[in-house]
Amino acid sequence: MNIDSIRDGYVIDHIAAGKAMRLYQMLGLDGLDCPVAVIKNVPSRKLGRKDILKIDSRVDLDLDVIGYVSPNATVSVIRDGKVTEKRHLAMPQRLVGILTCRNPRCITTTEQGLRQEFVLSADGRTYCCKYCESPA
Amino acid sequence: MTRHLLNILDLSVGEIDGLLRLASEIYDRPADYRDACRHQILATLFFEPSTRTRLSFESAMLSLGGNVLGFSDAASSSARKGESVADTVAVVSGYADVIAMRHPKEGAPMVAAAHSLVPVINAGDGGHYHPTQTLTDLMTVRREKGRLSGLTVGLCGDLKFGRTVHSLLGALTRYGGMRFVLISPDELRLPEFVRRNCLDATGVPYTESRSLEEVMGELDLLYMTRVQRERFFNEEEYLRLKDSYVLTPEKLRSAKPDMLILHPLPRVNEISTEVDADPRACYFRQAHYGRYVRMALILALLGKEKIEP
């Protein structure tokens, strides 16, 4: 399987296997008109299997989304065909405007102009609504 | 920076102890404080009906020589016209020195605090928190029991939507030697976020039971709660669960002679009126203490009395 190299864009590597399509949707990549490659179930020494996303454009990437969906993912920034920066992600402390609170009693369901905000719990694994503290 | 009270955990144990000391001092010598808030205004923004909490706040401010304005249900406010909490509070905080707010939506006081120029007190937000009820509960236990440690506390009834239970648990887990017995039907068990934040995070021991009678003899304190019709989307489920626990003199036979019975009120039928004459029943005294802790809190938030952290 041949996929052209990226000239100017990003390679999101070490995505947990099976999470690439969720990331593709949450990052809004379906709205781009540049080449985007979704590579699934690639053999990996570290993870066993992994997914990869390649984006051939300098779009604004929301790293919090990537850290939330797959905290072990890496993001390589490609400029003129070369890797200029490699970022290791972690679960972000806050997620703003990414998740929606499912608690029907939460103030976010009625208050105009209030952005959804979730905070990482003390366990370091789950997110809770900043306002009502319901789990994501 | 403006100080608010949204969650009982906004206060350190030292601050809670300071507030309870001040509340007891006011209780014993109310005349010394009757002009402490002269010419100051408390706004009571009650987007949800309340009798005790609203009147208790108003009585507290009036007893301090201050004034009160506000509304007692959303229908008589601009919320009916669709005004947001943020806008309502941004306006009202220019008319008052301190705001007490009750709202059916969870987290609404946090929104209010972010838009207020003056201290905001959470007077209950949905099934979430009710910190001034907790201060009331703590004052009751301290005055009636003489201590706030080494107690086995039974929490009975609606532990899912019972905001007073959530706040009380958060506060009591910070005192030493506490043990909890959670008594509820499966459908009204303690929510995950409270279990995680208050119990698992602190390692405080607790057990769960569906039967009040089975655990009655272990308890130093029994905190009864009402199954709240307004928290249910499904009337059938409310009807099925509303009489899960009814405390009667017969059930109290196996209780310790010095066990305290608390209830945040209003009571519907979860405590038989025959229990009222039992010296262990202290829910009406508890309601009276509420006025004094709210006086202490208003004084502290307005900077009239310094509470050491």
Tab-separated table of C-alpha atoms in Angstrom:
chain	number	residue	atom	x	y	z
A	1	MET	CA	0.000	0.000	0.000
A	2	ASN	CA	1.579	3.289	-1.093
A	3	ILE	CA	0.670	6.595	0.427
A	4	ASP	CA	2.424	9.724	-0.830
A	5	SER	CA	4.724	11.541	1.567
A	6	ILE	CA	3.456	14.657	3.292
A	7	ARG	CA	4.965	17.977	2.088
A	8	ASP	CA	3.377	20.421	4.502
A	9	GLY	CA	1.157	19.055	7.239
A	10	TYR	CA	1.033	16.544	10.060
A	11	VAL	CA	1.449	12.877	10.810
A	12	ILE	CA	-0.481	11.753	13.844
A	13	ASP	CA	1.131	8.478	14.834
A	14	HIS	CA	0.710	5.923	17.621
A	15	ILE	CA	-3.031	6.390	17.720
A	16	ALA	CA	-4.634	3.547	19.680
A	17	ALA	CA	-5.922	0.978	17.154
A	18	GLY	CA	-9.524	1.652	16.210
A	19	LYS	CA	-9.526	5.322	17.324
A	20	ALA	CA	-8.492	6.944	14.008
A	21	MET	CA	-12.006	7.371	12.617
A	22	ARG	CA	-13.242	8.934	15.867
A	23	LEU	CA	-10.324	11.336	15.745
A	24	TYR	CA	-10.995	11.998	12.055
A	25	GLN	CA	-14.523	13.077	12.913
A	26	MET	CA	-13.715	15.035	16.089
A	27	LEU	CA	-10.937	16.967	14.338
A	28	GLY	CA	-13.336	17.798	11.501
A	29	LEU	CA	-11.021	16.282	8.887
A	30	ASP	CA	-13.998	15.276	6.733
A	31	GLY	CA	-14.431	18.972	5.909
A	32	LEU	CA	-10.909	19.350	4.438
A	33	ASP	CA	-10.225	19.328	0.692
A	34	CYS	CA	-6.536	18.370	1.044
A	35	PRO	CA	-5.244	14.768	0.976
A	36	VAL	CA	-5.942	12.971	4.270
A	37	ALA	CA	-4.880	9.361	4.838
A	38	VAL	CA	-6.466	7.175	7.503
A	39	ILE	CA	-4.313	4.116	8.080
A	40	LYS	CA	-5.722	1.512	10.424
A	41	ASN	CA	-4.334	-1.498	12.243
A	42	VAL	CA	-0.685	-0.943	11.346
A	43	PRO	CA	1.636	-3.433	13.128
A	44	SER	CA	3.519	-1.671	15.951
A	45	ARG	CA	6.301	-2.922	18.199
A	46	LYS	CA	5.159	-0.736	21.075
A	47	LEU	CA	1.376	-1.011	20.781
A	48	GLY	CA	0.863	-4.267	18.857
A	49	ARG	CA	-1.395	-2.410	16.427
A	50	LYS	CA	-1.879	1.287	15.881
A	51	ASP	CA	-3.649	3.769	13.630
A	52	ILE	CA	-2.063	6.697	11.774
A	53	LEU	CA	-3.526	9.877	10.293
A	54	LYS	CA	-1.674	11.889	7.633
A	55	ILE	CA	-2.867	15.365	6.741
A	56	ASP	CA	-1.234	17.210	3.848
A	57	SER	CA	-2.184	20.727	4.912
A	58	ARG	CA	-1.289	23.279	7.617
A	59	VAL	CA	-4.659	23.096	9.333
A	60	ASP	CA	-5.203	24.151	12.946
A	61	LEU	CA	-5.070	20.902	14.919
A	62	ASP	CA	-6.725	20.771	18.325
A	63	LEU	CA	-4.102	18.854	20.294
A	64	ASP	CA	-6.500	18.551	23.266
A	65	VAL	CA	-8.826	16.463	21.103
A	66	ILE	CA	-5.998	14.165	20.113
A	67	GLY	CA	-4.769	13.890	23.727
A	68	TYR	CA	-8.298	13.057	24.863
A	69	VAL	CA	-9.008	10.398	22.224
A	70	SER	CA	-5.567	8.804	22.282
A	71	PRO	CA	-3.180	10.180	24.926
A	72	ASN	CA	-0.196	8.170	23.655
A	73	ALA	CA	-0.407	9.605	20.135
A	74	THR	CA	2.440	11.683	18.697
A	75	VAL	CA	2.106	14.587	16.282
A	76	SER	CA	4.908	15.218	13.797
A	77	VAL	CA	4.912	18.578	12.056
A	78	ILE	CA	6.113	18.270	8.447
A	79	ARG	CA	7.511	21.266	6.559
A	80	ASP	CA	8.987	20.923	3.059
A	81	GLY	CA	8.870	17.155	3.412
A	82	LYS	CA	10.878	17.079	6.652
A	83	VAL	CA	9.875	16.527	10.277
A	84	THR	CA	10.457	19.869	12.021
A	85	GLU	CA	8.827	19.057	15.349
A	86	LYS	CA	7.498	16.011	17.166
A	87	ARG	CA	5.053	16.365	20.027
A	88	HIS	CA	4.170	13.726	22.596
A	89	LEU	CA	0.675	14.227	23.942
A	90	ALA	CA	-0.983	13.530	27.261
A	91	MET	CA	-4.531	13.776	28.553
A	92	PRO	CA	-5.253	17.518	28.776
A	93	GLN	CA	-6.348	19.006	32.104
A	94	ARG	CA	-9.345	20.715	30.446
A	95	LEU	CA	-11.508	20.032	27.420
A	96	VAL	CA	-13.355	23.116	26.230
A	97	GLY	CA	-16.062	22.839	23.568
A	98	ILE	CA	-15.206	19.214	22.769
A	99	LEU	CA	-17.619	17.087	24.799
A	100	THR	CA	-21.266	17.712	25.683
A	101	CYS	CA	-22.628	17.108	29.178
A	102	ARG	CA	-25.287	14.372	29.146
A	103	ASN	CA	-26.845	15.343	32.481
A	104	PRO	CA	-30.272	16.868	31.701
A	105	ARG	CA	-30.106	18.763	35.018
A	106	CYS	CA	-26.837	20.506	34.161
A	107	ILE	CA	-26.830	24.296	33.701
A	108	THR	CA	-25.052	23.818	30.349
A	109	THR	CA	-28.321	22.474	28.905
A	110	THR	CA	-30.094	25.826	29.301
A	111	GLU	CA	-27.640	28.682	29.819
A	112	GLN	CA	-27.068	30.697	26.637
A	113	GLY	CA	-23.480	31.221	25.535
A	114	LEU	CA	-22.012	28.844	28.114
A	115	ARG	CA	-19.256	26.670	26.622
A	116	GLN	CA	-19.080	23.054	27.598
A	117	GLU	CA	-16.052	22.414	29.781
A	118	PHE	CA	-14.752	19.176	31.241
A	119	VAL	CA	-11.911	18.727	33.704
A	120	LEU	CA	-9.632	15.737	34.205
A	121	SER	CA	-10.532	13.894	37.415
A	122	ALA	CA	-8.071	13.182	40.191
A	123	ASP	CA	-7.793	9.590	38.884
A	124	GLY	CA	-6.142	10.996	35.719
A	125	ARG	CA	-8.322	8.842	33.459
A	126	THR	CA	-11.818	10.311	33.336
A	127	TYR	CA	-13.350	13.694	32.635
A	128	CYS	CA	-16.174	15.368	34.514
A	129	CYS	CA	-18.337	18.360	33.632
A	130	LYS	CA	-16.905	21.486	35.264
A	131	TYR	CA	-20.395	22.606	36.297
A	132	CYS	CA	-22.331	19.534	37.464
A	133	GLU	CA	-19.384	17.099	37.830
A	134	SER	CA	-21.164	14.348	35.894
A	135	PRO	CA	-18.757	11.993	34.133
A	136	ALA	CA	-18.264	12.413	30.361
B	1	MET	CA	-10.824	38.630	45.246
B	2	THR	CA	-14.525	38.074	45.903
B	3	ARG	CA	-15.118	34.937	47.957
B	4	HIS	CA	-18.094	32.694	47.144
B	5	LEU	CA	-19.539	29.548	48.715
B	6	LEU	CA	-20.557	27.077	45.992
B	7	ASN	CA	-19.457	23.784	47.521
B	8	ILE	CA	-18.747	23.015	51.177
B	9	LEU	CA	-15.254	21.991	50.054
B	10	ASP	CA	-14.594	25.647	49.160
B	11	LEU	CA	-14.099	26.038	52.920
B	12	SER	CA	-11.165	24.542	54.791
B	13	VAL	CA	-11.860	22.556	57.971
B	14	GLY	CA	-10.417	25.504	59.903
B	15	GLU	CA	-12.829	27.910	58.220
B	16	ILE	CA	-15.790	25.610	58.899
B	17	ASP	CA	-14.784	25.357	62.548
B	18	GLY	CA	-14.436	29.148	62.686
B	19	LEU	CA	-17.896	29.636	61.165
B	20	LEU	CA	-19.441	27.138	63.590
B	21	ARG	CA	-17.776	28.886	66.536
B	22	LEU	CA	-19.072	32.242	65.331
B	23	ALA	CA	-22.554	30.789	64.743
B	24	SER	CA	-22.618	29.430	68.296
B	25	GLU	CA	-21.484	32.784	69.633
B	26	ILE	CA	-24.313	34.522	67.743
B	27	TYR	CA	-26.761	31.868	68.974
B	28	ASP	CA	-25.736	32.541	72.576
B	29	ARG	CA	-25.507	36.361	72.276
B	30	PRO	CA	-27.665	37.480	69.305
B	31	ALA	CA	-28.023	41.078	70.544
B	32	ASP	CA	-24.307	41.672	69.996
B	33	TYR	CA	-24.789	41.213	66.248
B	34	ARG	CA	-28.117	42.917	65.605
B	35	ASP	CA	-26.584	45.878	63.763
B	36	ALA	CA	-23.587	44.121	62.237
B	37	CYS	CA	-24.920	44.415	58.643
B	38	ARG	CA	-26.790	47.685	58.923
B	39	HIS	CA	-27.401	49.302	55.489
B	40	GLN	CA	-26.300	46.159	53.639
B	41	ILE	CA	-28.469	44.145	51.282
B	42	LEU	CA	-28.876	40.431	50.688
B	43	ALA	CA	-30.462	39.376	47.372
B	44	THR	CA	-32.279	36.046	47.515
B	45	LEU	CA	-32.550	34.711	43.960
B	46	PHE	CA	-34.707	31.611	44.241
B	47	PHE	CA	-35.351	30.112	40.808
B	48	GLU	CA	-36.927	27.151	42.585
B	49	PRO	CA	-39.424	27.309	45.462
B	50	SER	CA	-38.109	27.012	48.997
B	51	THR	CA	-39.497	27.823	52.411
B	52	ARG	CA	-36.859	27.049	55.000
B	53	THR	CA	-33.724	28.040	53.166
B	54	ARG	CA	-35.054	31.315	51.786
B	55	LEU	CA	-36.727	32.383	55.034
B	56	SER	CA	-33.667	31.323	56.987
B	57	PHE	CA	-31.422	33.498	54.791
B	58	GLU	CA	-33.831	36.411	55.058
B	59	SER	CA	-34.163	35.992	58.812
B	60	ALA	CA	-30.365	35.831	59.095
B	61	MET	CA	-29.852	39.102	57.221
B	62	LEU	CA	-32.697	40.873	59.031
B	63	SER	CA	-31.313	39.663	62.374
B	64	LEU	CA	-28.007	41.315	61.450
B	65	GLY	CA	-29.779	44.622	60.812
B	66	GLY	CA	-29.525	44.330	57.019
B	67	ASN	CA	-32.129	44.391	54.266
B	68	VAL	CA	-33.374	41.797	51.820
B	69	LEU	CA	-34.653	41.851	48.232
B	70	GLY	CA	-35.227	39.134	45.667
B	71	PHE	CA	-37.726	36.692	44.197
B	72	SER	CA	-39.026	33.357	45.391
B	73	ASP	CA	-39.597	31.499	42.135
B	74	ALA	CA	-38.442	31.701	38.547
B	75	ALA	CA	-41.919	32.691	37.329
B	76	SER	CA	-41.612	36.067	39.028
B	77	SER	CA	-38.171	36.798	37.587
B	78	SER	CA	-36.779	37.610	34.147
B	79	ALA	CA	-35.787	33.945	33.809
B	80	ARG	CA	-39.362	33.472	32.593
B	81	LYS	CA	-38.552	35.789	29.690
B	82	GLY	CA	-35.498	33.684	28.925
B	83	GLU	CA	-32.844	35.736	30.695
B	84	SER	CA	-29.692	33.788	31.452
B	85	VAL	CA	-28.334	33.221	34.948
B	86	ALA	CA	-25.221	35.157	33.950
B	87	ASP	CA	-27.208	38.261	32.955
B	88	THR	CA	-29.535	38.112	35.970
B	89	VAL	CA	-26.616	37.948	38.371
B	90	ALA	CA	-24.560	40.580	36.550
B	91	VAL	CA	-27.480	42.987	37.093
B	92	VAL	CA	-28.468	41.988	40.631
B	93	SER	CA	-24.894	42.086	41.918
B	94	GLY	CA	-25.101	45.846	41.348
B	95	TYR	CA	-28.129	46.042	43.662
B	96	ALA	CA	-26.943	43.938	46.608
B	97	ASP	CA	-23.884	43.223	48.747
B	98	VAL	CA	-24.289	39.455	48.826
B	99	ILE	CA	-26.407	36.975	46.844
B	100	ALA	CA	-27.998	33.712	47.971
B	101	MET	CA	-29.145	31.704	44.951
B	102	ARG	CA	-31.153	28.533	44.507
B	103	HIS	CA	-31.492	27.077	41.030
B	104	PRO	CA	-32.836	23.750	39.705
B	105	LYS	CA	-29.911	23.363	37.304
B	106	GLU	CA	-26.708	21.852	38.642
B	107	GLY	CA	-23.700	24.157	38.414
B	108	ALA	CA	-25.821	27.329	38.045
B	109	PRO	CA	-24.162	29.000	41.089
B	110	MET	CA	-20.764	28.526	39.434
B	111	VAL	CA	-22.035	30.480	36.433
B	112	ALA	CA	-23.454	33.108	38.794
B	113	ALA	CA	-20.166	33.465	40.683
B	114	ALA	CA	-18.291	34.021	37.433
B	115	HIS	CA	-20.519	37.023	36.631
B	116	SER	CA	-21.055	38.513	40.078
B	117	LEU	CA	-19.373	41.526	41.653
B	118	VAL	CA	-20.385	40.358	45.136
B	119	PRO	CA	-20.198	37.036	47.043
B	120	VAL	CA	-22.555	34.301	45.808
B	121	ILE	CA	-23.843	31.649	48.189
B	122	ASN	CA	-25.171	28.431	46.702
B	123	ALA	CA	-28.536	27.861	48.394
B	124	GLY	CA	-29.015	24.567	46.509
B	125	ASP	CA	-28.451	23.645	42.864
B	126	GLY	CA	-30.546	20.741	41.601
B	127	GLY	CA	-29.337	17.425	42.993
B	128	HIS	CA	-25.806	18.756	43.314
B	129	TYR	CA	-24.815	20.708	46.464
B	130	HIS	CA	-26.336	22.620	49.362
B	131	PRO	CA	-23.402	23.896	51.453
B	132	THR	CA	-25.349	26.083	53.904
B	133	GLN	CA	-27.532	23.108	54.828
B	134	THR	CA	-24.288	21.272	55.536
B	135	LEU	CA	-23.079	24.062	57.804
B	136	THR	CA	-26.453	23.803	59.545
B	137	ASP	CA	-26.063	20.019	59.887
B	138	LEU	CA	-22.537	20.380	61.260
B	139	MET	CA	-23.621	22.990	63.787
B	140	THR	CA	-26.428	20.682	64.894
B	141	VAL	CA	-24.086	17.740	65.396
B	142	ARG	CA	-21.494	19.851	67.181
B	143	ARG	CA	-24.005	21.414	69.565
B	144	GLU	CA	-26.080	18.292	70.166
B	145	LYS	CA	-23.308	15.689	70.170
B	146	GLY	CA	-20.410	17.831	71.354
B	147	ARG	CA	-18.034	16.600	68.635
B	148	LEU	CA	-17.592	16.167	64.909
B	149	SER	CA	-15.387	13.083	64.895
B	150	GLY	CA	-15.539	9.390	65.700
B	151	LEU	CA	-19.137	8.968	64.538
B	152	THR	CA	-20.976	6.297	62.573
B	153	VAL	CA	-23.296	8.226	60.291
B	154	GLY	CA	-26.271	6.645	58.531
B	155	LEU	CA	-27.511	8.478	55.443
B	156	CYS	CA	-30.928	7.210	54.478
B	157	GLY	CA	-33.331	7.686	51.559
B	158	ASP	CA	-32.592	9.525	48.344
B	159	LEU	CA	-28.811	9.509	48.159
B	160	LYS	CA	-28.844	10.031	44.389
B	161	PHE	CA	-30.555	13.403	44.102
B	162	GLY	CA	-30.160	14.402	47.768
B	163	ARG	CA	-27.847	17.390	47.466
B	164	THR	CA	-27.722	17.805	51.251
B	165	VAL	CA	-26.282	14.290	51.487
B	166	HIS	CA	-23.595	15.042	48.890
B	167	SER	CA	-22.452	18.193	50.674
B	168	LEU	CA	-22.603	16.595	54.136
B	169	LEU	CA	-20.522	13.611	53.047
B	170	GLY	CA	-17.888	15.917	51.573
B	171	ALA	CA	-17.655	17.835	54.829
B	172	LEU	CA	-17.712	14.939	57.292
B	173	THR	CA	-15.062	12.877	55.508
B	174	ARG	CA	-12.559	15.555	56.495
B	175	TYR	CA	-13.069	14.881	60.207
B	176	GLY	CA	-11.328	11.952	61.875
B	177	GLY	CA	-12.750	8.558	62.750
B	178	MET	CA	-15.901	8.813	60.654
B	179	ARG	CA	-17.723	5.819	59.195
B	180	PHE	CA	-20.700	5.945	56.862
B	181	VAL	CA	-23.634	3.629	56.296
B	182	LEU	CA	-25.434	4.401	53.030
B	183	ILE	CA	-29.050	3.262	53.175
B	184	SER	CA	-31.047	3.539	49.947
B	185	PRO	CA	-32.916	1.544	47.318
B	186	ASP	CA	-30.752	0.556	44.331
B	187	GLU	CA	-32.324	3.261	42.156
B	188	LEU	CA	-31.328	6.043	44.559
B	189	ARG	CA	-27.770	5.028	45.405
B	190	LEU	CA	-25.060	7.641	45.823
B	191	PRO	CA	-23.878	9.042	42.444
B	192	GLU	CA	-20.519	7.982	41.127
B	193	PHE	CA	-18.980	11.477	41.336
B	194	VAL	CA	-19.746	11.748	45.063
B	195	ARG	CA	-18.546	8.209	45.769
B	196	ARG	CA	-15.329	8.890	43.879
B	197	ASN	CA	-14.617	12.388	45.227
B	198	CYS	CA	-15.758	11.978	48.829
B	199	LEU	CA	-15.311	8.332	49.735
B	200	ASP	CA	-12.826	6.628	47.419
B	201	ALA	CA	-10.486	9.629	47.345
B	202	THR	CA	-10.334	9.876	51.147
B	203	GLY	CA	-10.436	6.155	52.000
B	204	VAL	CA	-13.122	6.764	54.635
B	205	PRO	CA	-14.833	3.427	55.451
B	206	TYR	CA	-18.424	2.923	54.338
B	207	THR	CA	-20.959	0.180	53.869
B	208	GLU	CA	-24.215	0.070	51.914
B	209	SER	CA	-27.533	-1.375	52.960
B	210	ARG	CA	-31.061	-1.527	51.635
B	211	SER	CA	-32.470	-2.055	55.114
B	212	LEU	CA	-32.643	0.688	57.743
B	213	GLU	CA	-33.653	-1.748	60.498
B	214	GLU	CA	-30.591	-3.958	59.966
B	215	VAL	CA	-28.117	-1.154	60.590
B	216	MET	CA	-30.044	1.024	63.071
B	217	GLY	CA	-28.139	-0.208	66.143
B	218	GLU	CA	-24.757	0.835	64.704
B	219	LEU	CA	-25.585	4.484	64.167
B	220	ASP	CA	-24.589	7.565	66.185
B	221	LEU	CA	-26.390	9.789	63.727
B	222	LEU	CA	-29.240	9.051	61.338
B	223	TYR	CA	-29.679	11.558	58.510
B	224	MET	CA	-33.070	10.982	56.900
B	225	THR	CA	-33.931	12.496	53.505
B	226	ARG	CA	-37.077	12.924	51.470
B	227	VAL	CA	-37.517	11.267	48.076
B	228	GLN	CA	-37.977	14.442	46.024
B	229	ARG	CA	-40.779	14.375	43.460
B	230	GLU	CA	-39.256	17.354	41.591
B	231	ARG	CA	-36.089	15.394	40.732
B	232	PHE	CA	-37.942	12.643	38.845
B	233	PHE	CA	-38.808	12.794	35.161
B	234	ASN	CA	-40.981	9.729	35.633
B	235	GLU	CA	-43.911	9.990	38.088
B	236	GLU	CA	-44.333	6.209	38.272
B	237	GLU	CA	-40.798	5.752	39.502
B	238	TYR	CA	-41.318	8.450	42.132
B	239	LEU	CA	-44.482	6.759	43.396
B	240	ARG	CA	-42.730	3.419	43.571
B	241	LEU	CA	-39.798	4.783	45.588
B	242	LYS	CA	-41.301	7.532	47.733
B	243	ASP	CA	-42.136	5.334	50.710
B	244	SER	CA	-38.940	3.283	50.666
B	245	TYR	CA	-38.131	4.275	54.248
B	246	VAL	CA	-40.458	5.500	56.969
B	247	LEU	CA	-38.939	6.058	60.410
B	248	THR	CA	-41.300	5.048	63.221
B	249	PRO	CA	-40.957	4.645	67.012
B	250	GLU	CA	-40.919	0.845	66.496
B	251	LYS	CA	-37.901	1.051	64.185
B	252	LEU	CA	-36.119	3.275	66.707
B	253	ARG	CA	-36.292	0.592	69.419
B	254	SER	CA	-32.971	-0.860	68.316
B	255	ALA	CA	-31.274	2.566	68.020
B	256	LYS	CA	-28.688	3.844	70.510
B	257	PRO	CA	-30.226	5.985	73.275
B	258	ASP	CA	-28.115	8.983	72.255
B	259	MET	CA	-28.426	8.627	68.477
B	260	LEU	CA	-29.336	11.897	66.752
B	261	ILE	CA	-32.054	12.011	64.085
B	262	LEU	CA	-31.487	14.758	61.551
B	263	HIS	CA	-33.501	15.748	58.482
B	264	PRO	CA	-32.955	18.761	56.212
B	265	LEU	CA	-36.764	19.194	55.947
B	266	PRO	CA	-39.332	19.452	54.489
B	267	ARG	CA	-40.516	16.075	55.662
B	268	VAL	CA	-43.320	14.324	53.822
B	269	ASN	CA	-43.855	10.951	55.451
B	270	GLU	CA	-40.371	9.496	55.817
B	271	ILE	CA	-40.441	10.316	59.545
B	272	SER	CA	-43.656	9.533	61.365
B	273	THR	CA	-44.923	12.500	63.415
B	274	GLU	CA	-44.885	10.189	66.459
B	275	VAL	CA	-41.084	10.376	66.324
B	276	ASP	CA	-41.155	14.154	66.906
B	277	ALA	CA	-41.554	13.740	70.669
B	278	ASP	CA	-38.504	11.460	70.891
B	279	PRO	CA	-35.598	13.417	72.456
B	280	ARG	CA	-33.302	12.017	69.761
B	281	ALA	CA	-35.282	13.851	67.069
B	282	CYS	CA	-33.526	17.155	66.542
B	283	TYR	CA	-34.673	18.216	63.053
B	284	PHE	CA	-36.617	21.257	64.207
B	285	ARG	CA	-33.714	22.489	66.342
B	286	GLN	CA	-31.544	21.788	63.287
B	287	ALA	CA	-33.708	24.125	61.175
B	288	HIS	CA	-33.341	26.833	63.832
B	289	TYR	CA	-29.542	26.514	63.866
B	290	GLY	CA	-29.641	27.257	60.123
B	291	ARG	CA	-30.409	30.889	60.812
B	292	TYR	CA	-27.269	31.293	62.933
B	293	VAL	CA	-24.831	29.590	60.559
B	294	ARG	CA	-26.178	31.757	57.740
B	295	MET	CA	-25.660	34.852	59.918
B	296	ALA	CA	-22.079	33.738	60.518
B	297	LEU	CA	-21.532	33.048	56.813
B	298	ILE	CA	-22.927	36.432	55.729
B	299	LEU	CA	-20.685	38.189	58.268
B	300	ALA	CA	-17.651	36.283	57.030
B	301	LEU	CA	-18.329	36.826	53.310
B	302	LEU	CA	-18.956	40.542	53.864
B	303	GLY	CA	-15.658	40.780	55.734
B	304	LYS	CA	-17.331	41.785	58.993
B	305	GLU	CA	-15.807	38.865	60.868
B	306	LYS	CA	-12.488	37.287	60.015
B	307	ILE	CA	-12.499	33.509	59.838
B	308	GLU	CA	-9.037	31.973	60.064
B	309	PRO	CA	-8.252	29.364	57.397
